[in-house]
Coordinates of C-alpha atoms and ligand atoms in Angstrom, one line a residue:
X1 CA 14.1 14.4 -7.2
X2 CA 17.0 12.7 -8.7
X3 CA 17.5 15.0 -11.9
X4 CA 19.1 17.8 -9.5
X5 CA 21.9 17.7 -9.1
X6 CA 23.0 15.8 -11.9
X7 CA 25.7 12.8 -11.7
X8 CA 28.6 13.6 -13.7
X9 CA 28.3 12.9 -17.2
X10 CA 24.4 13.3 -17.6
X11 CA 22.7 16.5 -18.7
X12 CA 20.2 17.8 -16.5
X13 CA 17.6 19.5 -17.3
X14 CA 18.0 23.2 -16.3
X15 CA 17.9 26.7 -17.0
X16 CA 20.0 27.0 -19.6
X17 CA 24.0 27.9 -18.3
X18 CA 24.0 31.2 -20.9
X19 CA 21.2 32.6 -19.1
X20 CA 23.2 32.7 -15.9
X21 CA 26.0 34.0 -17.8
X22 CA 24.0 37.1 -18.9
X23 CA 23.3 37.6 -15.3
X24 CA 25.3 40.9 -14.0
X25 CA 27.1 39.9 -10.7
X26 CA 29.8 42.0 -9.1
X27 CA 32.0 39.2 -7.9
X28 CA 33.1 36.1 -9.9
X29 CA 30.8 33.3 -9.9
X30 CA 30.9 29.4 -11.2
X31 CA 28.2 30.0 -13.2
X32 CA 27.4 25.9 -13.8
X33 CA 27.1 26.0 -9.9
X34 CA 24.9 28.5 -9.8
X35 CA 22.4 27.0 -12.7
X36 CA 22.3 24.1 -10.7
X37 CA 21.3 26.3 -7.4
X38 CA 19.0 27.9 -9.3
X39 CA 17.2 24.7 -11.1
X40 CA 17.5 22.8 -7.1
X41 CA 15.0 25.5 -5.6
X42 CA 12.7 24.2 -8.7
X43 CA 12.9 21.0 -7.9
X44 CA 12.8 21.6 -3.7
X45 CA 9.3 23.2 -4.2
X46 CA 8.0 19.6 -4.5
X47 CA 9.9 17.9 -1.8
X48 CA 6.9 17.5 0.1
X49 CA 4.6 16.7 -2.5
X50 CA 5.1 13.0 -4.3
X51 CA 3.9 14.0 -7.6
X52 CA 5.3 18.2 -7.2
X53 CA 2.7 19.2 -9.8
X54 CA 0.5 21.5 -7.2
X55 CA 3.8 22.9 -6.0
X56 CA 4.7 24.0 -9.5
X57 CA 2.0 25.3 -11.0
X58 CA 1.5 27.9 -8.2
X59 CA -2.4 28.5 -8.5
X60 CA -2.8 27.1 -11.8
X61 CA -3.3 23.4 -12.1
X62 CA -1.6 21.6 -14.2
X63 CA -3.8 19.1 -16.2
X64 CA -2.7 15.4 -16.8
X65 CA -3.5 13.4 -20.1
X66 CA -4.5 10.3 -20.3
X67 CA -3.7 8.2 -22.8
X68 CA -7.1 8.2 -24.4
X69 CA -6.7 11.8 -24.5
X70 CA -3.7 11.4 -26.5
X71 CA -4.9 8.5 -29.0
X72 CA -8.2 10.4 -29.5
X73 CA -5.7 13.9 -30.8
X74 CA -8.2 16.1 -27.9
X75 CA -5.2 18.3 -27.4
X76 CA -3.9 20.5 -29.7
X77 CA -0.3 20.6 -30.0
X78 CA 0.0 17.4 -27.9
X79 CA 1.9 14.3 -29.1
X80 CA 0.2 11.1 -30.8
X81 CA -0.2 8.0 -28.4
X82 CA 2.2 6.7 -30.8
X83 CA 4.9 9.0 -30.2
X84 CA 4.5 9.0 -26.9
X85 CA 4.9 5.8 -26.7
X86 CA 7.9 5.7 -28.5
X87 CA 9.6 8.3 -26.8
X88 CA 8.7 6.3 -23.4
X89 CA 10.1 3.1 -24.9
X90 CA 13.2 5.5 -25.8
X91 CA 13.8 7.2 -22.3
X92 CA 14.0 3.7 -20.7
X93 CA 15.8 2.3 -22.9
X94 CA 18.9 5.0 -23.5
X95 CA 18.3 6.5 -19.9
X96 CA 17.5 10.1 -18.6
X97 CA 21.0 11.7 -19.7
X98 CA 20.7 10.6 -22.9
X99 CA 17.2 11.2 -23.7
X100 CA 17.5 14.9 -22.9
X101 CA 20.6 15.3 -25.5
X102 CA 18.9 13.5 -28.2
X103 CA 15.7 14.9 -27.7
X104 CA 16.1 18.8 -26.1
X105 CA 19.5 19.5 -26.6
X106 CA 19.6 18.7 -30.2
X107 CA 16.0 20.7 -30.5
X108 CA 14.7 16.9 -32.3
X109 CA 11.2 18.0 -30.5
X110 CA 10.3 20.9 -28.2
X111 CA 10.3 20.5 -24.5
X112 CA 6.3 22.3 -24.1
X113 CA 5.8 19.2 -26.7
X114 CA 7.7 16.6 -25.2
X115 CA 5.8 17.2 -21.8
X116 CA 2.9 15.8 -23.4
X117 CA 4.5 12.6 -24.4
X118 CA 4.2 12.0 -20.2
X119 CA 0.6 13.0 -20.0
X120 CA 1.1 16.6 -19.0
X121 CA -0.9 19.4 -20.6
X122 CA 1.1 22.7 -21.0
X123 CA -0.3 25.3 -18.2
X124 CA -2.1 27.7 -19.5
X125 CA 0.4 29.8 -17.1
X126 CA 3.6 29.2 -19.4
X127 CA 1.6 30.1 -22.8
X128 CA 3.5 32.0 -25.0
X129 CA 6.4 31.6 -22.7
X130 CA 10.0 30.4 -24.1
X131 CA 10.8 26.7 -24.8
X132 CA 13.1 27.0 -21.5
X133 CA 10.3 27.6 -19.0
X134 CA 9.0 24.1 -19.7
X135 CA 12.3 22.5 -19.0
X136 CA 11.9 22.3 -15.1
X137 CA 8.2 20.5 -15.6
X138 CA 9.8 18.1 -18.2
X139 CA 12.6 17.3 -15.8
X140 CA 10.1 16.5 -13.1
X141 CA 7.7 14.7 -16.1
X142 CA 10.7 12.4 -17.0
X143 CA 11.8 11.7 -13.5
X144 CA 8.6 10.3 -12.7
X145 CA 8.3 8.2 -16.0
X146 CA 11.8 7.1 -15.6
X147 CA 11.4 5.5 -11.7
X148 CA 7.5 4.1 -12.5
X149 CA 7.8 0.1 -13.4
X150 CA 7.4 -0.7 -16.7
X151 CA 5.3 -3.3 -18.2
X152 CA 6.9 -6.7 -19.2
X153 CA 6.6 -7.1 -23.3
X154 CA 5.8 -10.9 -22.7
X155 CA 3.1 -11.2 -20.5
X156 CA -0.4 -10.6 -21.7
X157 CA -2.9 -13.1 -21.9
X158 CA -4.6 -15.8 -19.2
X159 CA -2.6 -18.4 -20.9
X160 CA 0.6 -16.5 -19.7
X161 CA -0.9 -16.1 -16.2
X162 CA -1.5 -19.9 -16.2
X163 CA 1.8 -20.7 -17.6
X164 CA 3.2 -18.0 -14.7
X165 CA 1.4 -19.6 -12.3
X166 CA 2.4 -23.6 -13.1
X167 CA 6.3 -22.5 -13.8
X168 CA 6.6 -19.8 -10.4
X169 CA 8.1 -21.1 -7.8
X170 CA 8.3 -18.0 -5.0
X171 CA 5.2 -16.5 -5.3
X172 CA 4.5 -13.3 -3.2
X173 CA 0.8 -12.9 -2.9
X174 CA -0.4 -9.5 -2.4
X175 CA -3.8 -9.1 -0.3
X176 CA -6.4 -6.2 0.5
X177 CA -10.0 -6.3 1.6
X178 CA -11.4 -7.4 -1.6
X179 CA -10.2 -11.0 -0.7
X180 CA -12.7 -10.9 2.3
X181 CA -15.6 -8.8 1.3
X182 CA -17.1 -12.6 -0.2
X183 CA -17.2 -13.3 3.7
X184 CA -19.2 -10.4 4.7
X185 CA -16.4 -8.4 6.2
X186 CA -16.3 -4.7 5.5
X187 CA -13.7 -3.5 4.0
X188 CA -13.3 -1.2 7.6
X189 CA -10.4 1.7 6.2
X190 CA -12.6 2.3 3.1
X191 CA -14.6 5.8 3.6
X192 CA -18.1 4.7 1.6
X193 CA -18.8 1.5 3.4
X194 CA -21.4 0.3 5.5
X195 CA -19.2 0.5 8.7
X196 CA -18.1 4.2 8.7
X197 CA -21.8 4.9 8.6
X198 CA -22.6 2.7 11.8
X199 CA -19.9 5.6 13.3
X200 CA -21.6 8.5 12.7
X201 CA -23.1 7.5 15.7
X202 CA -20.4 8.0 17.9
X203 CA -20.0 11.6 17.6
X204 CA -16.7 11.0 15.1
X205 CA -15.4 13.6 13.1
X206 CA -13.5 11.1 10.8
X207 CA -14.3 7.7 11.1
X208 CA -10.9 6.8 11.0
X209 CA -10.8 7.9 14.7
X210 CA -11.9 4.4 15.7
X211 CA -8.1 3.1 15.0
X212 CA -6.1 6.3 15.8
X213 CA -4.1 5.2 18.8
X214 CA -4.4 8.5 20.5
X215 CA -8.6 8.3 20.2
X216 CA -8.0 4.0 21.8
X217 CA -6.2 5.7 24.7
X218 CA -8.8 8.2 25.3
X219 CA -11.5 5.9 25.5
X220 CA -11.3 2.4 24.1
X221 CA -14.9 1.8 24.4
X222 CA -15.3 3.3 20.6
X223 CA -13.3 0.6 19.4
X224 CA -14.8 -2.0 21.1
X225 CA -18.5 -0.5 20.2
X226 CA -17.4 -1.5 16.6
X227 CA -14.5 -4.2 16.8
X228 CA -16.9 -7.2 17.1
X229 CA -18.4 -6.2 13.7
X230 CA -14.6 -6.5 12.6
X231 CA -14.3 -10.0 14.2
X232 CA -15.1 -12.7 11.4
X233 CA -17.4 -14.8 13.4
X234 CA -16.5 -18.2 12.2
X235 CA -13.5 -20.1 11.2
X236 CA -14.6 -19.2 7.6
X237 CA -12.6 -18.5 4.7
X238 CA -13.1 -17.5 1.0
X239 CA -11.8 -19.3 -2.1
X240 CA -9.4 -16.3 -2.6
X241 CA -7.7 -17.6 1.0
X242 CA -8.3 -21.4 -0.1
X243 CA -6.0 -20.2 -3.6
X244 CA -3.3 -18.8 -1.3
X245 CA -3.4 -22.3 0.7
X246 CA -3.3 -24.5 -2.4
X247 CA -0.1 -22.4 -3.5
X248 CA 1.5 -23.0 -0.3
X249 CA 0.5 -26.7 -0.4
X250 CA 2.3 -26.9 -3.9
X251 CA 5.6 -25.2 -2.5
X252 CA 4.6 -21.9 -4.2
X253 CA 4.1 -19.1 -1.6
X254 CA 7.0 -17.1 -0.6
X255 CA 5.3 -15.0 1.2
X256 CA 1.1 -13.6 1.8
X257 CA 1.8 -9.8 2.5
X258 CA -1.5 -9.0 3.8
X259 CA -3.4 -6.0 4.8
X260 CA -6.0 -7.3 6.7
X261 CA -6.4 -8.2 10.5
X262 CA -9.1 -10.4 9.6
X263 CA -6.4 -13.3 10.5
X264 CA -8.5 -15.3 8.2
X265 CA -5.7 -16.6 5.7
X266 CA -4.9 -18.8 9.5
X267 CA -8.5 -20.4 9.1
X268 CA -7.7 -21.6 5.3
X269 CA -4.3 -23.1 6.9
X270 CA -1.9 -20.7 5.7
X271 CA 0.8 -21.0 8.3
X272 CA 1.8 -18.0 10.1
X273 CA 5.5 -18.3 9.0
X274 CA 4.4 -17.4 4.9
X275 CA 2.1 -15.1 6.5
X276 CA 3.2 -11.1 7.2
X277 CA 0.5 -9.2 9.0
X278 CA 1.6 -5.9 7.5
X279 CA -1.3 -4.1 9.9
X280 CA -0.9 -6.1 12.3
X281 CA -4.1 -8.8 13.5
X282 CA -6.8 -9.8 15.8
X283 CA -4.3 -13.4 16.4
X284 CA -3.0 -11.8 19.3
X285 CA -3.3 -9.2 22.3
X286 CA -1.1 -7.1 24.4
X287 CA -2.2 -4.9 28.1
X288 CA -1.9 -1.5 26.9
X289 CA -0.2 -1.3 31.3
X290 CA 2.1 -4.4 31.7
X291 CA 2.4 -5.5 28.1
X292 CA 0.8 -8.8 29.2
X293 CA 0.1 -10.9 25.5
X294 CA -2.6 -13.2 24.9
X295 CA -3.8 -14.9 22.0
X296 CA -6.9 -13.0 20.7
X297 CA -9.2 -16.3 21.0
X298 CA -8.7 -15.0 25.0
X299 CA -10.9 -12.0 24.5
X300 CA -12.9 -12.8 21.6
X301 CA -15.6 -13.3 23.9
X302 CA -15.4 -10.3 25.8
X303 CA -15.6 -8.4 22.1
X304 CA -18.2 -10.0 21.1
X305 CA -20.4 -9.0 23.8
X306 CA -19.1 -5.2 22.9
X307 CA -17.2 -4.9 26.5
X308 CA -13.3 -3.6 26.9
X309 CA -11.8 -6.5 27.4
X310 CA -9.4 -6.0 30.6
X311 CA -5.7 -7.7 31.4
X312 CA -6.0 -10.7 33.6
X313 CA -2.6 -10.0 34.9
X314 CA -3.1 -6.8 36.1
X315 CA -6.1 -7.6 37.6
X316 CA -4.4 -10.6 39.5
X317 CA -1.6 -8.3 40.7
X318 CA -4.5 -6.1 42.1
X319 CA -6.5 -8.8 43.7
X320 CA -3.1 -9.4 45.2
X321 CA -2.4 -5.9 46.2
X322 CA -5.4 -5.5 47.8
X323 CA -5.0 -8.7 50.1
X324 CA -1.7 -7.1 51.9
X325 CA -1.5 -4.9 54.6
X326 CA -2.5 -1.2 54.4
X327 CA 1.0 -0.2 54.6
X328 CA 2.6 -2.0 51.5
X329 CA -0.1 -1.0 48.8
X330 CA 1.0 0.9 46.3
X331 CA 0.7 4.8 45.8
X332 CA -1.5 6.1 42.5
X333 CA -0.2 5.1 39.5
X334 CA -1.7 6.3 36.3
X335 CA 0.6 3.8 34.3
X336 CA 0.1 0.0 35.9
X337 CA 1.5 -2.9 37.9
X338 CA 4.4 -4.6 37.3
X339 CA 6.2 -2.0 36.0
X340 CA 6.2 0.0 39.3
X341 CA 6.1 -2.5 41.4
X342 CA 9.6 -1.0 43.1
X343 CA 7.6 1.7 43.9
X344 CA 5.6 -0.1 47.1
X345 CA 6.1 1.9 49.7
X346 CA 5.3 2.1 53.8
X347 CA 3.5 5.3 54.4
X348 CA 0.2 4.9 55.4
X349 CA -0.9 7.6 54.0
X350 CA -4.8 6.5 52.8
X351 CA -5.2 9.8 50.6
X352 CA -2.6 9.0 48.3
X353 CA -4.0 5.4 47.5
X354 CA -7.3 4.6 45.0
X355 CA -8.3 1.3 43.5
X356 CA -6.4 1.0 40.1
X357 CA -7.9 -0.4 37.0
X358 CA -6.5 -3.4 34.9
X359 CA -5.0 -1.9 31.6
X360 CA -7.2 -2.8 28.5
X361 CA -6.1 -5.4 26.2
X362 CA -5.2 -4.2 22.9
X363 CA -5.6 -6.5 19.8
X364 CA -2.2 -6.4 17.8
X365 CA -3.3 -4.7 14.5
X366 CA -1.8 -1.5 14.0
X367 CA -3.3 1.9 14.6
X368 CA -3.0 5.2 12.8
X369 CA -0.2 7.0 14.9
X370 CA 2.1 3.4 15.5
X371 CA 4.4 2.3 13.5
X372 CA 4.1 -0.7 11.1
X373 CA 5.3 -4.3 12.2
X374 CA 9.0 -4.4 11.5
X375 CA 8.6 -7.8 9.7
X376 CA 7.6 -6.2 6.7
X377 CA 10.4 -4.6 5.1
X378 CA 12.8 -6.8 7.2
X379 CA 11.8 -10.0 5.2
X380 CA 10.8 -8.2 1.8
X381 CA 14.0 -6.9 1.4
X382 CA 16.2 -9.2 2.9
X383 CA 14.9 -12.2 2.0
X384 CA 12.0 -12.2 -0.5
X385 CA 13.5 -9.8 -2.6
X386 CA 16.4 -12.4 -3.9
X387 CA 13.8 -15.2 -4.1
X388 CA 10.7 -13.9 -5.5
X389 CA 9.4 -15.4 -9.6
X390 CA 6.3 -14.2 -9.6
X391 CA 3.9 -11.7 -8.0
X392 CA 0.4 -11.4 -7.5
X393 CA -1.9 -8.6 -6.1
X394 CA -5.5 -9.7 -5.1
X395 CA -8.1 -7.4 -3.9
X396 CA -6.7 -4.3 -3.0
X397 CA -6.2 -1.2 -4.8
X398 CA -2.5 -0.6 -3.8
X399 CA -3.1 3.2 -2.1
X400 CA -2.0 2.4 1.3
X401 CA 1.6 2.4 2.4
X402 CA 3.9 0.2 3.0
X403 CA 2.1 -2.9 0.6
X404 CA 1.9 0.0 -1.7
X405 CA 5.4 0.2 -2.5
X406 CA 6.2 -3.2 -3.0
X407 CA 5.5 -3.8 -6.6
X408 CA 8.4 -0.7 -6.9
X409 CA 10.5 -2.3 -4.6
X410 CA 10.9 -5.7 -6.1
X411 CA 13.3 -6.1 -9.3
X412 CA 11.3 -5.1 -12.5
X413 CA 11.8 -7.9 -14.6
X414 CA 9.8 -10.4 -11.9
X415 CA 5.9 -10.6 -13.7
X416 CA 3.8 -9.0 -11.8
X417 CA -0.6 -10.0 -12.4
X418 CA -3.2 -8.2 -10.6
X419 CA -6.5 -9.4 -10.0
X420 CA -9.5 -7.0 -8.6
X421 CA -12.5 -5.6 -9.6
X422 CA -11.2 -2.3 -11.2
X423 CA -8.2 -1.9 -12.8
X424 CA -5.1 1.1 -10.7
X425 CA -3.5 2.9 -13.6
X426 CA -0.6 4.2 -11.1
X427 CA 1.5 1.3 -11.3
X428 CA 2.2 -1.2 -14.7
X429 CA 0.9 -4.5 -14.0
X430 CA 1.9 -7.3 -16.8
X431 CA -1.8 -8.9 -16.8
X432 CA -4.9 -7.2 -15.5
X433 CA -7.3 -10.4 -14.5
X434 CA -10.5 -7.9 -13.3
X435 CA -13.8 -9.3 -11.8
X436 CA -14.7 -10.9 -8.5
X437 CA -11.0 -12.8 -6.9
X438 CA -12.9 -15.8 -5.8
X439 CA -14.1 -16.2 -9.7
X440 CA -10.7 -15.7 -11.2
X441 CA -8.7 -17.6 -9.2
X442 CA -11.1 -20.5 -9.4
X443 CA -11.0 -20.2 -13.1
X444 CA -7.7 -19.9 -12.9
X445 CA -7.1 -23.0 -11.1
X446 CA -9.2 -24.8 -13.4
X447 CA -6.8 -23.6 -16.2
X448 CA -3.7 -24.9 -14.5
X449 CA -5.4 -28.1 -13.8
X450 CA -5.5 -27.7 -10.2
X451 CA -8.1 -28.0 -7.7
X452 CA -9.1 -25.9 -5.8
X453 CA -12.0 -27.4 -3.9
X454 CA -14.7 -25.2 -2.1
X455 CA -18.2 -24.5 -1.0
X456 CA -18.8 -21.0 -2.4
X457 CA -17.2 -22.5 -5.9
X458 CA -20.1 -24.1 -7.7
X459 CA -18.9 -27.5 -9.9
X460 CA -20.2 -26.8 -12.8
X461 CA -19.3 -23.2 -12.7
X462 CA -18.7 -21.8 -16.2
X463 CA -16.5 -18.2 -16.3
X464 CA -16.7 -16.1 -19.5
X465 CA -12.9 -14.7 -20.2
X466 CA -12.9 -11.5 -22.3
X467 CA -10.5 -9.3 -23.2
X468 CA -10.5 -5.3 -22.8
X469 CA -10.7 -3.5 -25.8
X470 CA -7.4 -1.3 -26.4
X471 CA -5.7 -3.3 -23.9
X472 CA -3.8 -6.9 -24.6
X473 CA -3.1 -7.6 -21.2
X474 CA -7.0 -7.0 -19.7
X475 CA -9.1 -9.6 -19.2
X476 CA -12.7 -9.6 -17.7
X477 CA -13.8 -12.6 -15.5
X478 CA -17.3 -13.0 -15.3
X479 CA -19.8 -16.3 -14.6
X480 CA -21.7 -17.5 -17.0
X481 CA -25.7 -16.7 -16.3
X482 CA -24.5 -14.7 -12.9
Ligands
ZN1 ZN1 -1.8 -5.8 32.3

């Protein structure tokens, strides 16, 4: 929480020094110190809590507004969408400090009040309580408004994303599930589709067992029993893919962060070095034993008939093992070949030997329980970051770490669009294009005068464009007749 303690030179928002003052201690105490101790164990009840609101409301909840909630006057006491607005636009604009001394300190508005203004309702829990016992929810309230991106003033409507799209010239490309889904292939992490069901099968408790590493080591079969419905089973690829491609062929994509395994953005011809697997991919393989690597084309086959595929190195090194004298064969080894291969030894001891099994090869996407592929945050922030002119989000809701935190991580004025079915409200995107990706971007396309040739785009295809109601920067795509 950055409020606590507070940089020299800004007011925090506290517990009120006098009240410490009032407090009868034996012994001589810095009494600003001790307001600051005592407004930090506020704050530390939410360290492991993102938001904090659970942690401070105790058993009450704490209720958040929406914005239609505020426009429509539902709460009593609460401020317009108006104000609220306006003390947003303030807070950014003067800065935390100075927003707390124009607004609390010089009593302008009180704090139960000014909660509102970031779509809190006052707990019922602090009714009737003084002004003061909001302060420590307000300070958390602001904090949160303060660090979320703020929409860019100049971006709004498809002729901007056009524009954005002609003029960019690093374009980071966003991309979840949705850009697949066209293809046929389940969106696999997502709880209420099609595949999870198929694992009820399998005696799973959470089907997100299938990719927890610890579950794979147990027994790999699970995996398999589901990876070849994974697999895209042709060197297909969606006009969402074929968009990333044509920005790359026009010297446009920075980079294609995306979250899929799916490896298909390789079948449109995006080349694997403006491509970061941030989960990882089927491309590739490794022996869970020696650490042998294949390219996954090596074991497609073998997961499409629903077997384990096995390492074809360790199995050599067996064969060969198994050629040599009784003598120089290895002891038991629960963990491989190569790796131990100091540990030959003479005995003859027969008990102490039994067949080992090649490891099982592992496609390189990233399980629950390992850690993410270093390339992400290596090139977003060392490289990207400098470059990047536009940024665009396709098909994914933006829930899951580490993709999530990129539209935070990149400098705020960089325009940021977002195309998907249904619009996130927890980060401010400059232009919401909502519908099916393939539609939009096609349209899209057609807009900027490019084209984007393929099958699944009819050529006479006609898209309606219309805008949200309440919102300048929404836009529905949708075909005509569809
Ligand atoms: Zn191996």
């Amino acid at each position: 929480m950055d409020l606590v303690p507070a940089p020299s030179g800004e007011t925090p928002v506290k517990v009120p020094v006098v009240e410490v003052e009032a407090v009868d201690v034996a012994e001589p105490v810095n009494a600003e110190s001790v307001a600051l101790e005592e407004a930090s164990s506020v704050y530390e009840t939410d360290s492991d809590d993102s938001d904090g609101w659970d942690a401070m409301s105790g058993d009450d909840t704490i209720q958040m507004l929406r914005d239609e909630q505020l426009r429509d006057g539902l709460v009593p006491g609460a401020c317009t969408l108006e104000e609220a607005v306006t003390f947003r636009n303030r807070l950014h604009a003067i800065g935390k400090a100075a927003f707390v001394e124009e607004t609390i300190v010089r009593e302008t508005v009180t704090a139960k009040k000014l909660c509102t203004a970031f779509g809190i309702v006052p707990p019922a829990f602090l009714e009737g309580a003084p002004d003061e016992s909001f302060h420590p929810l307000l300070a958390i309230a602001i904090s949160r408004e303060f660090s979320r991106r703020r929409k860019l003033p100049d971006y709004n409507t498809i002729d901007d994303a056009v524009r954005l799209l002609r003029e960019s010239k690093n374009i980071i490309v966003l991309t979840g599930a949705g850009i697949s889904t066209s293809l046929g292939i389940p969106d696999f992490r997502s709880k209420d589709t099609g595949l999870y069901s198929k694992l009820e099968h399998l005696g799973l408790s959470d089907p997100q067992e299938v990719f927890d590493i610890h579950v794979f080591r147990e027994d790999p079969s699970i995996f398999f029993s589901i990876a070849k419905d994974i697999l895209p089973t042709e060197k297909k690829y969606s006009p969402t893919h074929g968009f990333i491609k044509l920005l790359q062929d026009k010297g446009k994509l920075l980079t294609n962060y995306t979250q899929n395994i799916d490896n298909i953005e390789a079948n449109a011809g995006v080349l694997p070095e403006n491509i970061v697997q941030c989960h990882g991919s089927f491309a590739s393989a490794t022996c869970v034993k020696c650490e042998h690597k294949v390219s996954g084309d090596a074991i497609f086959g073998e997961i499409k008939a629903g077997n384990v595929p096995e390492c074809s190195a360790c199995r050599q090194i067996i064969e060969a093992d198994a050629l040599k004298p009784q003598g120089l064969k290895r002891k038991r080894s629960s963990n491989g070949c190569q790796k131990d291969r100091k540990e030959f030894e003479d005995s003859s001891d027969e008990e102490d030997y039994e067949i080992p099994n090649p490891g099982v090869m592992k496609p390189d996407i990233t399980f629950f329980g390992e850690d993410l592929p270093d390339e992400f945050g290596r090139r977003l922030i060392h490289h990207d970051r400098e470059l990047v002119d536009l940024v665009i989000v396709i098909g994914t809701s933006l829930k899951v770490a580490p993709v999530a935190e990129v539209p935070g991580i990149l400098p705020r004025d960089i325009p940021q669009i977002y195309i998907s079915r249904t619009p996130v409200s927890h980060t401010g995107f400059d232009i919401d294009l909502l519908g099916d990706c393939d539609v939009v971007v096609s349209e899209l396309c057609r807009r900027a005068g490019w084209d984007l040739k393929h099958h699944m785009i009819p050529v006479d295809e006609k898209v309606d464009v219309t805008p949200v109601e309440g919102y300048e920067s929404r836009h529905v795509f949708q075909v005509v007749g569809a």
